[in-house]
């Protein structure tokens, strides 16, 4: 796997932070959020992990958006991405 550029790492971190921010608004507890949406808590933890160099795919972001009832546009409409 090729080494990620600093701007790619920064984008991965912003996505993870945005997922966490929105998940907390939906349910402040990872375990309860995961249980409510019939997913593994460790999956939620991985999505929010800023140390994971792989990042989250756009498909995963879309899946998360569907879980919480927002669009991709709403997901990326944050000061984090400006």
Short mmCIF file of C-alpha atoms in Angstrom, two decimals:
data_model
loop_
_atom_site.label_atom_id
_atom_site.label_comp_id
_atom_site.label_asym_id
_atom_site.label_seq_id
_atom_site.Cartn_x
_atom_site.Cartn_y
_atom_site.Cartn_z
CA UNK A 1 0.00 0.00 0.00
CA UNK A 2 1.34 3.41 -0.97
CA UNK A 3 2.04 5.93 1.74
CA UNK A 4 -0.74 8.47 2.10
CA UNK A 5 -0.06 12.14 1.53
CA UNK A 6 -0.57 14.49 4.49
CA UNK A 7 -3.68 15.99 2.87
CA UNK A 8 -5.19 12.50 2.48
CA UNK A 9 -4.53 11.74 6.14
CA UNK A 10 -6.09 15.08 7.07
CA UNK A 11 -9.21 14.26 5.04
CA UNK A 12 -9.47 10.80 6.65
CA UNK A 13 -9.29 12.44 10.07
CA UNK A 14 -11.97 15.00 9.18
CA UNK A 15 -14.31 12.26 7.99
CA UNK A 16 -13.74 10.26 11.19
CA UNK A 17 -14.39 13.35 13.31
CA UNK A 18 -17.55 14.18 11.35
CA UNK A 19 -18.86 10.64 11.80
CA UNK A 20 -18.21 10.91 15.53
CA UNK A 21 -19.83 14.34 15.74
CA UNK A 22 -22.99 13.17 13.98
CA UNK A 23 -23.11 9.87 15.85
CA UNK A 24 -22.95 11.71 19.18
CA UNK A 25 -25.89 13.89 18.10
CA UNK A 26 -27.81 10.73 17.21
CA UNK A 27 -26.74 8.69 20.26
CA UNK A 28 -23.80 9.64 22.51
CA UNK A 29 -23.01 6.00 23.27
CA UNK A 30 -21.22 3.93 20.58
CA UNK A 31 -22.63 0.66 21.89
CA UNK A 32 -26.21 1.89 21.92
CA UNK A 33 -25.81 3.47 18.49
CA UNK A 34 -24.48 0.18 17.11
CA UNK A 35 -27.22 -1.84 18.79
CA UNK A 36 -29.92 0.49 17.48
CA UNK A 37 -28.64 0.13 13.91
CA UNK A 38 -27.81 -3.59 14.11
CA UNK A 39 -24.09 -3.14 13.52
CA UNK A 40 -21.03 -4.09 15.54
CA UNK A 41 -19.75 -1.48 18.02
CA UNK A 42 -16.21 -2.16 16.82
CA UNK A 43 -17.27 -1.08 13.34
CA UNK A 44 -18.46 2.26 14.71
CA UNK A 45 -15.19 2.59 16.60
CA UNK A 46 -13.20 1.94 13.42
CA UNK A 47 -15.21 4.56 11.50
CA UNK A 48 -14.34 7.12 14.18
CA UNK A 49 -10.68 6.13 14.52
CA UNK A 50 -8.38 8.96 13.44
CA UNK A 51 -5.34 6.66 13.71
CA UNK A 52 -6.61 4.27 11.02
CA UNK A 53 -4.51 5.09 7.96
CA UNK A 54 -6.95 3.31 5.62
CA UNK A 55 -9.73 5.80 6.24
CA UNK A 56 -13.38 5.21 5.45
CA UNK A 57 -14.68 4.61 1.94
CA UNK A 58 -17.33 6.81 0.39
CA UNK A 59 -19.60 3.75 0.47
CA UNK A 60 -19.20 3.58 4.23
CA UNK A 61 -19.90 7.29 4.58
CA UNK A 62 -23.07 6.80 2.51
CA UNK A 63 -24.07 3.83 4.69
CA UNK A 64 -23.55 5.93 7.82
CA UNK A 65 -25.61 8.77 6.29
CA UNK A 66 -28.43 6.33 5.58
CA UNK A 67 -28.32 5.11 9.18
CA UNK A 68 -28.78 8.59 10.59
CA UNK A 69 -31.07 9.88 7.83
CA UNK A 70 -28.95 12.53 6.11
CA UNK A 71 -27.53 12.99 2.62
CA UNK A 72 -23.89 12.99 1.58
CA UNK A 73 -24.25 16.71 0.93
CA UNK A 74 -25.37 17.25 4.52
CA UNK A 75 -22.50 15.09 5.76
CA UNK A 76 -19.89 17.17 3.96
CA UNK A 77 -21.64 20.48 4.73
CA UNK A 78 -19.49 21.15 7.76
CA UNK A 79 -16.81 23.66 8.67
CA UNK A 80 -14.46 20.66 8.94
CA UNK A 81 -14.37 20.43 5.15
CA UNK A 82 -13.97 24.11 4.35
#
